[in-house]
Coordinates of C-alpha atoms and ligand atoms in Angstrom, one line a residue:
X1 CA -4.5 26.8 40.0
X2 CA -2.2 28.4 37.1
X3 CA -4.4 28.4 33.4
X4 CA -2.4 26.8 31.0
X5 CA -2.1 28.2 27.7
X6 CA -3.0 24.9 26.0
X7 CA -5.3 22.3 26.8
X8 CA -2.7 20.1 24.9
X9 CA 1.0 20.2 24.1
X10 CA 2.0 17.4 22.0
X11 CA 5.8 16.3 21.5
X12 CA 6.2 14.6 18.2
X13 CA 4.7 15.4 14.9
X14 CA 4.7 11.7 13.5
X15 CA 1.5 9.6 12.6
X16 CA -0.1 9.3 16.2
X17 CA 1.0 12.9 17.2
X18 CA -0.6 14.6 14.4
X19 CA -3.6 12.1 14.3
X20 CA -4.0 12.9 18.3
X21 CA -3.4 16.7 18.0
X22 CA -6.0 17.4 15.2
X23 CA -8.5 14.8 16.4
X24 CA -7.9 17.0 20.0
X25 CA -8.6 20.3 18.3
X26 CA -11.7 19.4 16.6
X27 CA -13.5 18.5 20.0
X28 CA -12.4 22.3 20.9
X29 CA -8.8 22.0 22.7
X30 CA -6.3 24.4 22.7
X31 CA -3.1 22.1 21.2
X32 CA 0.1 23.0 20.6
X33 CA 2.6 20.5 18.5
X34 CA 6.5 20.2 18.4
X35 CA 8.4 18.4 16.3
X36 CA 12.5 18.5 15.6
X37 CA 12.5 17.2 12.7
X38 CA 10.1 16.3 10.1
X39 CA 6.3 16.4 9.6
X40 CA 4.8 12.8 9.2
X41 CA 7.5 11.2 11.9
X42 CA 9.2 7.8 10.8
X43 CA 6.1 6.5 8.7
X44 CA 6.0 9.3 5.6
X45 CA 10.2 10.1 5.9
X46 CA 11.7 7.0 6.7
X47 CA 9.2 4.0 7.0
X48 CA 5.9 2.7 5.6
X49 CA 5.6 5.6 2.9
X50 CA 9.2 6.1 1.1
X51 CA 9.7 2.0 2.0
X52 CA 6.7 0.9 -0.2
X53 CA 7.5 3.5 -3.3
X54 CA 10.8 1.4 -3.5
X55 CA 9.0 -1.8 -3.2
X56 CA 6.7 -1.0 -6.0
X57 CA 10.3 0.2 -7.6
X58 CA 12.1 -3.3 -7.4
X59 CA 9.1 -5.2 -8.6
X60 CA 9.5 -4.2 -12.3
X61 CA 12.5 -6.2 -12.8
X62 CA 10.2 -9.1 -12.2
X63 CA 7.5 -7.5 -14.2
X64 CA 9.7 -7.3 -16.6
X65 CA 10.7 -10.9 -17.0
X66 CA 6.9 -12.0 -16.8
X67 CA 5.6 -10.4 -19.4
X68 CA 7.7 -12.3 -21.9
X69 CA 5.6 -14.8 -22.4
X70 CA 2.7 -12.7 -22.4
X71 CA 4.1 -11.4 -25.5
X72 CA 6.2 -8.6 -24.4
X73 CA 9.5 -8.3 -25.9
X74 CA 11.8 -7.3 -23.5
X75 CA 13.1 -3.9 -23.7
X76 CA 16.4 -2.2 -22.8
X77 CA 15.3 -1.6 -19.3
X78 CA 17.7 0.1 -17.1
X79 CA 17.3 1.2 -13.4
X80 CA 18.5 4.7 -12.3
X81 CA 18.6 5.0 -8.8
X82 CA 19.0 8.8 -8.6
X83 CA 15.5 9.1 -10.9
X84 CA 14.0 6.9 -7.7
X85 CA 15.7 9.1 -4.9
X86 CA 14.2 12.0 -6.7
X87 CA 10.8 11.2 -6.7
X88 CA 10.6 9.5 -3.9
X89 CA 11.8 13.0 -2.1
X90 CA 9.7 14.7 -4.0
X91 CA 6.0 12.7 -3.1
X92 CA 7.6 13.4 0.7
X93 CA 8.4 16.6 0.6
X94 CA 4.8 17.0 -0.7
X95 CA 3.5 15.0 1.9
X96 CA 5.1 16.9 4.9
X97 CA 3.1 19.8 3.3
X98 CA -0.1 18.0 3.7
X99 CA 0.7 17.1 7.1
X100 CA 1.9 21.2 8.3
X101 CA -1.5 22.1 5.9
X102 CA -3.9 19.3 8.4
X103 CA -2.2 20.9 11.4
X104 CA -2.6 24.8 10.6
X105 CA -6.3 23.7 9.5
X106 CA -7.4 22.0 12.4
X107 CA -5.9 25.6 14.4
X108 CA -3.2 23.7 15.9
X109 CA 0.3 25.6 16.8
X110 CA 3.5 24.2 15.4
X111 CA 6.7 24.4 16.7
X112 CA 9.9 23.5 15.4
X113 CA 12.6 22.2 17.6
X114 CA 13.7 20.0 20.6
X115 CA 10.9 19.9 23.1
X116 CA 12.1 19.8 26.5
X117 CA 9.7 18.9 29.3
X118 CA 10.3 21.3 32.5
X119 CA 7.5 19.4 34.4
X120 CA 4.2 17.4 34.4
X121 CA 2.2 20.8 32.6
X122 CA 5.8 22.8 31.3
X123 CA 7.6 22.3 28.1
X124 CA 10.7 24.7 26.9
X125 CA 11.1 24.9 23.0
X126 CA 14.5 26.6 22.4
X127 CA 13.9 29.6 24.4
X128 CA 10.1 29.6 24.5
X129 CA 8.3 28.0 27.3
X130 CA 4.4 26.8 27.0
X131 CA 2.4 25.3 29.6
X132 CA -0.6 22.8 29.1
X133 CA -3.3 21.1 30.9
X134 CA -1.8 17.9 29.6
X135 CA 0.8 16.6 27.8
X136 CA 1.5 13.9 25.1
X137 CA 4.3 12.4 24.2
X138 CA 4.7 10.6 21.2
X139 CA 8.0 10.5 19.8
X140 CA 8.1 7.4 18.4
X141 CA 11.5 5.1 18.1
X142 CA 14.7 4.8 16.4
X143 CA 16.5 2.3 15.2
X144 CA 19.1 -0.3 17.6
X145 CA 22.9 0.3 16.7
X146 CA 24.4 -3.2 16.6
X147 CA 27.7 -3.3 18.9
X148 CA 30.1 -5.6 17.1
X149 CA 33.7 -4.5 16.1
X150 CA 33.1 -2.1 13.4
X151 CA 29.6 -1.5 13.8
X152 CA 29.9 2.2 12.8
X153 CA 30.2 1.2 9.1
X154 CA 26.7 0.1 9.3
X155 CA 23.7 2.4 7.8
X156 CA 20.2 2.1 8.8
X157 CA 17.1 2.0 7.7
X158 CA 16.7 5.8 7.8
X159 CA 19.8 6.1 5.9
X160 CA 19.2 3.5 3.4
X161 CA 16.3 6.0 2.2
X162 CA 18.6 8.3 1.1
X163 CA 21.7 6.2 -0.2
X164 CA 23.8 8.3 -3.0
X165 CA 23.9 5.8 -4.9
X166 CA 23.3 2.0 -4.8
X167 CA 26.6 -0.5 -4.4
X168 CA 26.9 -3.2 -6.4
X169 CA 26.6 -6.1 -2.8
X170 CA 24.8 -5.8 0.1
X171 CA 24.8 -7.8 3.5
X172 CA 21.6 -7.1 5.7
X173 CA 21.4 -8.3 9.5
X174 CA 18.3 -9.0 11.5
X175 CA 15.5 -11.0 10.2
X176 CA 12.3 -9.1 11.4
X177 CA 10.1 -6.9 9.1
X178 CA 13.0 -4.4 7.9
X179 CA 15.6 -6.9 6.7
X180 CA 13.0 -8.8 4.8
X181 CA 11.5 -5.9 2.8
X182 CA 14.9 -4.6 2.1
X183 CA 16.0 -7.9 1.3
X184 CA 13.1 -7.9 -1.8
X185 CA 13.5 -4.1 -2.3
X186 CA 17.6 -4.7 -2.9
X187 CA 17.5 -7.8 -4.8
X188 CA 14.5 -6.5 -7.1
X189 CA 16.8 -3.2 -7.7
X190 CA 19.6 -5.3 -8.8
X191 CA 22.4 -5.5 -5.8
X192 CA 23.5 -8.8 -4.9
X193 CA 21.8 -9.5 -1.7
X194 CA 22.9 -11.8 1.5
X195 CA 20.2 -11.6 4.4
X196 CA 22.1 -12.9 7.9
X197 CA 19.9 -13.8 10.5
X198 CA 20.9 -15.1 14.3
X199 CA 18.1 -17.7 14.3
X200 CA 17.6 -20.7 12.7
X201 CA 14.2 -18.8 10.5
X202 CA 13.6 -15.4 10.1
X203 CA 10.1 -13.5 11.2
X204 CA 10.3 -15.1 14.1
X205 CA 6.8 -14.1 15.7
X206 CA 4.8 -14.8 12.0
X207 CA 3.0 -18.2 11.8
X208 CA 5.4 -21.3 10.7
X209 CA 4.3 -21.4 6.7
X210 CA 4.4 -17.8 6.1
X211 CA 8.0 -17.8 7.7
X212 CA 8.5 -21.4 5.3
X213 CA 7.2 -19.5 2.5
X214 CA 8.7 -15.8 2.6
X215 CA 12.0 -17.7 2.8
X216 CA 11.4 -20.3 0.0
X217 CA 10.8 -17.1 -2.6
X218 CA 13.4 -15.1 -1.3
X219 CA 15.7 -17.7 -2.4
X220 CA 14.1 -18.3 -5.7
X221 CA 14.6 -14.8 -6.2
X222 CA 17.9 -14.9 -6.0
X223 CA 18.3 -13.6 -2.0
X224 CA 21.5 -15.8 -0.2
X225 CA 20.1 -16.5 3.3
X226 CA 22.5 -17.1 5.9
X227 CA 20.5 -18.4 9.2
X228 CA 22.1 -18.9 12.2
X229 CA 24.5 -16.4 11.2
X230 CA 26.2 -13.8 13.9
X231 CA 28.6 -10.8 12.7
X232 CA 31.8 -10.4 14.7
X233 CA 33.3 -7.8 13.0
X234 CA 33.5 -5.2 10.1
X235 CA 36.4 -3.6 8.4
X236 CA 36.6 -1.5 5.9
X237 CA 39.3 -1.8 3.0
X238 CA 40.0 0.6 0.5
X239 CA 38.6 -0.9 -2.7
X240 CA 36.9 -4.1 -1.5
X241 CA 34.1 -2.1 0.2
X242 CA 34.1 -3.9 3.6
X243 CA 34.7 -7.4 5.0
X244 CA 32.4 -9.2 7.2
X245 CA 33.9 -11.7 9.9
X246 CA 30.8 -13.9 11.5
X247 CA 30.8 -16.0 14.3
X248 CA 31.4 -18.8 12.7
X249 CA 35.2 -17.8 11.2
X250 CA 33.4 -17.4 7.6
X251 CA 34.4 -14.0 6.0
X252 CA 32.9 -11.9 2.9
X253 CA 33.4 -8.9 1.3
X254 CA 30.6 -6.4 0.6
X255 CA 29.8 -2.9 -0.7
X256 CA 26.9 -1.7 2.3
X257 CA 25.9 -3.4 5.2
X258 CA 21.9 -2.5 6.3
X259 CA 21.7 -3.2 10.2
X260 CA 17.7 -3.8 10.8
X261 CA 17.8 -5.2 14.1
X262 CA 14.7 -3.5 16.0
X263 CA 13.8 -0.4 16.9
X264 CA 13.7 1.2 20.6
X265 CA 11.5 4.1 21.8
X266 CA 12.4 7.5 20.9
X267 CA 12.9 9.1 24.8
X268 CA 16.5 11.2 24.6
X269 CA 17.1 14.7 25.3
X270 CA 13.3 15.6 26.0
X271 CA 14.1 16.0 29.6
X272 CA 11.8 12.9 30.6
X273 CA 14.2 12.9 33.8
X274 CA 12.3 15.8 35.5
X275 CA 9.2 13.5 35.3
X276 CA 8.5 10.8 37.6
X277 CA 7.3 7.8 34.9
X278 CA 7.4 4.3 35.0
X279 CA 10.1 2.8 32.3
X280 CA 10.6 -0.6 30.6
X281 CA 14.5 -1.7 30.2
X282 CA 14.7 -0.3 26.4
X283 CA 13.4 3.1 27.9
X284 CA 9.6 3.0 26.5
X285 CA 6.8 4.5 29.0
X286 CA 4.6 2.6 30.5
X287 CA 1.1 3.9 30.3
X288 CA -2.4 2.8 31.1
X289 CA -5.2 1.9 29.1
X290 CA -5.8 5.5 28.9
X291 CA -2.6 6.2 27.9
X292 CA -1.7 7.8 30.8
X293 CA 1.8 7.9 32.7
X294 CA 2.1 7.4 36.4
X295 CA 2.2 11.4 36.3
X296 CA -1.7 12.3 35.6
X297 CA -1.1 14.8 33.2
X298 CA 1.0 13.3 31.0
X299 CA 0.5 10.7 28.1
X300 CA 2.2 8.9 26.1
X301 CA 1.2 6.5 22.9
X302 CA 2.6 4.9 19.9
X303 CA 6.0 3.5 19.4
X304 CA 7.7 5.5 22.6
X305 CA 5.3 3.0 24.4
X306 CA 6.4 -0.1 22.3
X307 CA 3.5 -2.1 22.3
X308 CA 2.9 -2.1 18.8
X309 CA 5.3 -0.3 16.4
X310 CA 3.1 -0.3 13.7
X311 CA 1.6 3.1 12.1
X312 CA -2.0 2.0 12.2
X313 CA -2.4 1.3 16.0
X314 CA -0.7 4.5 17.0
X315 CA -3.3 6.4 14.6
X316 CA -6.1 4.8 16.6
X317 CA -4.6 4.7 19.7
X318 CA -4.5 8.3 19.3
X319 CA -8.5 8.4 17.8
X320 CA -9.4 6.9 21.3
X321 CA -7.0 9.3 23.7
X322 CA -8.6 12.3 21.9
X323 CA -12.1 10.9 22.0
X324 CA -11.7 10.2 26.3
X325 CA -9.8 13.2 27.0
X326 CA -11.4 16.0 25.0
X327 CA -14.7 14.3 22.6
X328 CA -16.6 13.2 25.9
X329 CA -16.7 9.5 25.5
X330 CA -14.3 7.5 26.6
X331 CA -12.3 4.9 23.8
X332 CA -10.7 2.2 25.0
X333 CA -7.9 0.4 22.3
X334 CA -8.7 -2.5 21.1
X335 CA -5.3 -5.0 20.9
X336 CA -7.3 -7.7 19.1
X337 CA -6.6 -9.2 15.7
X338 CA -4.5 -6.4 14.5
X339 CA -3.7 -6.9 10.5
X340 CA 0.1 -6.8 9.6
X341 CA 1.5 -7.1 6.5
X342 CA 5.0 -7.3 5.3
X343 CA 6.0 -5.9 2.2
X344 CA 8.4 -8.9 1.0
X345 CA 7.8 -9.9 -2.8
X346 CA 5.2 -11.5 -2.7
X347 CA 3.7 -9.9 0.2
X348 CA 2.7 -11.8 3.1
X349 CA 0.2 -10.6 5.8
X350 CA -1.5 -12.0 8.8
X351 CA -4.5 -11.5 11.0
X352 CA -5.2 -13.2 14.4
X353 CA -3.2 -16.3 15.9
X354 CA -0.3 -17.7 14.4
X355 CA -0.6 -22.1 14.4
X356 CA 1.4 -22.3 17.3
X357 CA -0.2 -19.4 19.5
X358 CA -3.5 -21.3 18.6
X359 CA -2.2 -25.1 19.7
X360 CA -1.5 -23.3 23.1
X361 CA -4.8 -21.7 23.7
X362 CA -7.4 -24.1 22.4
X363 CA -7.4 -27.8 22.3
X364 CA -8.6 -28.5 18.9
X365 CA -8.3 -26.6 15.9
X366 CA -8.1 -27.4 12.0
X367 CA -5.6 -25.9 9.5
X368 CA -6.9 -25.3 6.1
X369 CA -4.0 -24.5 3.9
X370 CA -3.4 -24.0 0.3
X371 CA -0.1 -23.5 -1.9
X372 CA -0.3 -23.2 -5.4
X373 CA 1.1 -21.0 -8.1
X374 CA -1.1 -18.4 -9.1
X375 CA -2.6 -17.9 -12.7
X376 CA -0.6 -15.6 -13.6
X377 CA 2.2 -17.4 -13.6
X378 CA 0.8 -20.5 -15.6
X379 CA 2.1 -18.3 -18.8
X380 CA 4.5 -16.0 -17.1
X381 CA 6.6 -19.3 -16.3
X382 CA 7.7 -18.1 -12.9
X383 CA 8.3 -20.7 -10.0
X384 CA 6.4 -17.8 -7.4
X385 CA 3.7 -19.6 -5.3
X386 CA 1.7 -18.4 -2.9
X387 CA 0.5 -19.9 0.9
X388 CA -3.2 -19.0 2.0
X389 CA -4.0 -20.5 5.4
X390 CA -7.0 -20.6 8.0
X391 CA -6.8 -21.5 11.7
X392 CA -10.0 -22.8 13.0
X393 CA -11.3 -23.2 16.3
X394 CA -13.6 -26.7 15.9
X395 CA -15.9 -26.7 18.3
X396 CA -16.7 -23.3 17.6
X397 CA -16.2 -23.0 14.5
X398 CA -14.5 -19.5 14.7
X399 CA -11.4 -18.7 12.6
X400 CA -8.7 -17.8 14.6
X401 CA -6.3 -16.9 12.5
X402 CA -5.5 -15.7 8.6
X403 CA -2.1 -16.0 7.1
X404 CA -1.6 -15.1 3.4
X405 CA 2.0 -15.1 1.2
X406 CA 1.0 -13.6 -2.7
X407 CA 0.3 -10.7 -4.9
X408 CA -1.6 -7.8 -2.5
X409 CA -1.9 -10.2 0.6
X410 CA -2.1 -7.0 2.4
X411 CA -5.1 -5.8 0.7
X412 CA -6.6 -9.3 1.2
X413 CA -5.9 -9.6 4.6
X414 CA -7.1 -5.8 5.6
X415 CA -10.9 -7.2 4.1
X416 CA -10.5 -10.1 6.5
X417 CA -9.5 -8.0 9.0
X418 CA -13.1 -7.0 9.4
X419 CA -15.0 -10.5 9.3
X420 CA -12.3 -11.6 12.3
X421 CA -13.7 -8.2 14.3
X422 CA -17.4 -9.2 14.1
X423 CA -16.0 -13.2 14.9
X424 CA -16.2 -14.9 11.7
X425 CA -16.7 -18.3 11.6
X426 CA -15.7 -21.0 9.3
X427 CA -19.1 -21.9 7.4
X428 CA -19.2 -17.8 6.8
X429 CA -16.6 -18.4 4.7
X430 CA -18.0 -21.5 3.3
X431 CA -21.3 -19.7 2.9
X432 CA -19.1 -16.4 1.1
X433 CA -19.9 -16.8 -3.2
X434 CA -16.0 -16.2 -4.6
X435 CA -15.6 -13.7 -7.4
X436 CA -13.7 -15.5 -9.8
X437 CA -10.7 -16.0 -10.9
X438 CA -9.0 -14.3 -8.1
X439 CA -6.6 -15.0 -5.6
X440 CA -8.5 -14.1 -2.7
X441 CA -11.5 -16.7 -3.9
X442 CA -9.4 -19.2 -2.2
X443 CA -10.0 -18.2 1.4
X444 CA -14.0 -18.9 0.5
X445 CA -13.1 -22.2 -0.7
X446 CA -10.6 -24.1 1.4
X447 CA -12.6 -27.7 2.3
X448 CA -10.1 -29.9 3.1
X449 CA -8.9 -30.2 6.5
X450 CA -4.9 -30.5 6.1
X451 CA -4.0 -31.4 10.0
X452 CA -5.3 -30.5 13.3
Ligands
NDP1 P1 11.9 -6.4 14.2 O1 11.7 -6.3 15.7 O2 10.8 -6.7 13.3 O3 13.1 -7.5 14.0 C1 14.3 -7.3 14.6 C2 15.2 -8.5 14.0 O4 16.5 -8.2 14.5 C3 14.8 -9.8 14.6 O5 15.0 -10.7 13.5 C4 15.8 -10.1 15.7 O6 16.0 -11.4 15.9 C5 17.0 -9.4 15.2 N1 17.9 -8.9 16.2 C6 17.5 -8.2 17.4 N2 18.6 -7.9 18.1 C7 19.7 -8.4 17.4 C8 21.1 -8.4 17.6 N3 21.6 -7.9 18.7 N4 21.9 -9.0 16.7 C9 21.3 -9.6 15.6 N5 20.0 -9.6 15.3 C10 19.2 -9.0 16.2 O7 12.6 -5.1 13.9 P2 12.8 -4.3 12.5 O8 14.1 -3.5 12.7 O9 12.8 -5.2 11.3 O10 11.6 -3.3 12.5 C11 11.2 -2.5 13.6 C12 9.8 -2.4 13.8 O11 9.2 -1.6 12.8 C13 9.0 -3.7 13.6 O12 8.9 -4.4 14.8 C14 7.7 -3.3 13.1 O13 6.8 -3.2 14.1 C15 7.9 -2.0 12.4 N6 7.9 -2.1 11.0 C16 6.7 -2.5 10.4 C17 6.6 -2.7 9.0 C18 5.3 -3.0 8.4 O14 4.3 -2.9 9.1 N7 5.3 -3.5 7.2 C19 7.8 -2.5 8.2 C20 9.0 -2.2 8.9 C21 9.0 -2.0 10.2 P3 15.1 -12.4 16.8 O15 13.9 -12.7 16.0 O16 16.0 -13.6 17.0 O17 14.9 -11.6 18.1

């Protein structure tokens, strides 16, 4: 048999790539990374990283307004966009140096440019061709182009990260995770915001009162939400910015339109053709629990799979591929109570079953649920409140499922995270002391039963 150069080649330099390659090289393989474009893939240059810098951005308006009844006068605040853009570019640019810095470190080769795979152990880059034991891919996704009449006036989400400047009215389609954080980003920066989903409630797959919720203080805040809401067409006039036909005959005019309607695996121009994989319909790659493709020497994980398309499970997706193939001890993922959070103002986040997944698997469970408005805003006179929830399994008293809408739910929910790995139960909670006055108290304190 022909030695390979490497023991690994991976294609794709985003957060499972790197994650797999240096984890791979500290057990002692050979790996060699390419990537065509940036260091950090979609998470650090156009997702989780540059996408929560502008959420902390458009939460000062509200800040702002709060504080006036703390005593703060209110000063001549003014927003410059360009001052954002700049840091923002900056704390990437820094980052994609941490990432190239983690990579030399760890001895892995980089290459820059278009991988493209000859065969099951071959991959040409430009005019260079390696060879490899094995071979990851892990390219990631990009976002779905809508295909209505004058969809090429739509930007992204990868373009909306590096606007010029920002219009005065904005239309965003979809209602998943992207539309809703840019929703809160725009509206908290100042533009006029309409949010148009093709549903009758946005989030679709979140439970019931976070989906209630996220949409009751999006329109306190100011967000115009049109549900059950199609585009038909965009044009663009000279001076008006763009008109917007839906479905329905309505029309409006509006400065940018931000298409978020999903996002497909990442599996062009690699030359996946001279492989023989198994494919879904939107082009991701089926793989094992291994993470191996029906060709044995090839991988593939993260979002060019699309099981998950969230940063976290790709990083330890990639922890347990680097641990069976080259640590000697074999990690299987784990798709259980994963933690999501979405960065809407207030935040909501989730862990476990939603109420409805949890009516269709067990027979009888309680809902403990609380809405209130938080402290804070008994001075601030703001209208915010927030939704915690517990789904409980009664006969065994486990909780099932975690749902949170307020300040930080993310960092509450990534502690509860932990008690619904080790199988929390109810009277855990009950048995937890609170720390006082917090928000997060309220999970160790929920008595009443409100329907099951
Ligand atoms: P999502 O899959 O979350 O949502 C897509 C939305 O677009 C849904 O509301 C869907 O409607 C709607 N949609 C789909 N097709 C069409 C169509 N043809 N016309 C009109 N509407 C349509 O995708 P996003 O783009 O928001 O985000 C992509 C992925 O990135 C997410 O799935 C998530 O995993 C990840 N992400 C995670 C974040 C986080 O962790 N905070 C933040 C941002 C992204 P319907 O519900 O009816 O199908």
């Amino acid at each position: 048999m022909k030695d390979h150069e490497y023991d690994l080649i991976v294609i794709g330099a985003g957060s499972g790539g790197v994650r797999a390659a240096r984890m791979s090289a500290s057990y002692g393989a050979k790996v060699a990374i390419v990537e065509k474009q940036y260091l950090g893939g979609t998470c650090v240059n156009v997702g989780c990283v540059p996408k929560k810098l502008f959420v902390y951005a458009s939460h000062f308006s509200e800040d702002f307004q709060n504080s006036v009844r703390f005593g703060w006068s209110e000063g001549n605040s003014e927003f410059d966009w360009p001052t954002l853009l700049r840091n923002k570019n900056s704390e990437i640019a820094r980052l994609n140096d941490i990432y190239k810095k983690l990579l030399d470190n760890a001895g892995v080769d980089r290459f820059e440019g278009t991988a493209e795979i000859i065969d099951a152990h071959n991959v040409k880059v430009g005019r260079k061709e390696i060879s490899s034991q094995k071979i990851l891919i892990a390219t990631g996704g990009q976002p779905v182009r809508p295909k209505f009449r004058g969809s090429e006036h739509v930007i992204t989400s990868d373009d909306a990260f590096y606007l010029e400047s920002l219009p005065p009215r904005c239309l965003i389609i979809g209602g998943g995770y992207i539309a809703v954080e840019f929703a809160g980003i725009f509206n908290g920066l100042g533009v006029q915001t309409k949010l148009s989903y093709r549903g009758d409630l946005f989030l679709r797959d979140f439970d019931i009162d976070i989906r209630n919720t996220v949409k009751d203080e999006l329109l306190k805040k100011g967000v115009d939400l049109k549900f059950e809401s199609e585009v038909e067409s965009i044009q663009k006039y000279p001076g008006v910015g763009f008109k917007v036909k839906f479905v329905s005959g309505e029309v409006l005019e509006t400065d940018l339109i931000l298409s978020a309607i999903g996002r497909v695996p990442a599996v062009g121009d690699m030359g996946l053709q001279n492989l023989d994989l198994v494919r879904t319909s939107n082009g991701a790659i089926v793989v094992d629990e291994h993470f191996r493709t029906k060709e044995k020497s090839v991988f593939a994980l993260g979002d060019v799979t699309d099981r998950y398309q969230l940063t976290p499970v790709a990083i330890e997706e990639a922890m347990c591929f680097s641990s069976t193939q080259f640590g000697g001890e074999t990690k299987l993922m784990s798709y259980d109570n994963i933690p999501t959070a979405i960065f809407c103002q207030p935040n909501a986040a989730t862990v476990g079953l939603t109420e409805e997944q949890a009516r269709a698997k067990y027979k009888d469970i309680e809902i403990y649920i609380e809405q209130f408005r938080p402290m804070r805003h008994t001075i601030s006179g703001s209208d915010e409140k927030y939704m915690m929830k517990l789904i409980v399994d009664r006969p065994s008293d486990k909780i099932l499922g975690v749902h949170m809408v307020g300040a930080d739910a993310g960092e509450i929910i990534q502690g509860l995270a932990v008690a619904m790995k080790m199988g929390v139960t109810k009277s855990v909670f009950d048995d937890t002391v609170g720390i006082h006055p917090t928000t997060a108290e309220e999970f160790v304190t929920m008595r009443n039963v409100a329907r099951n």
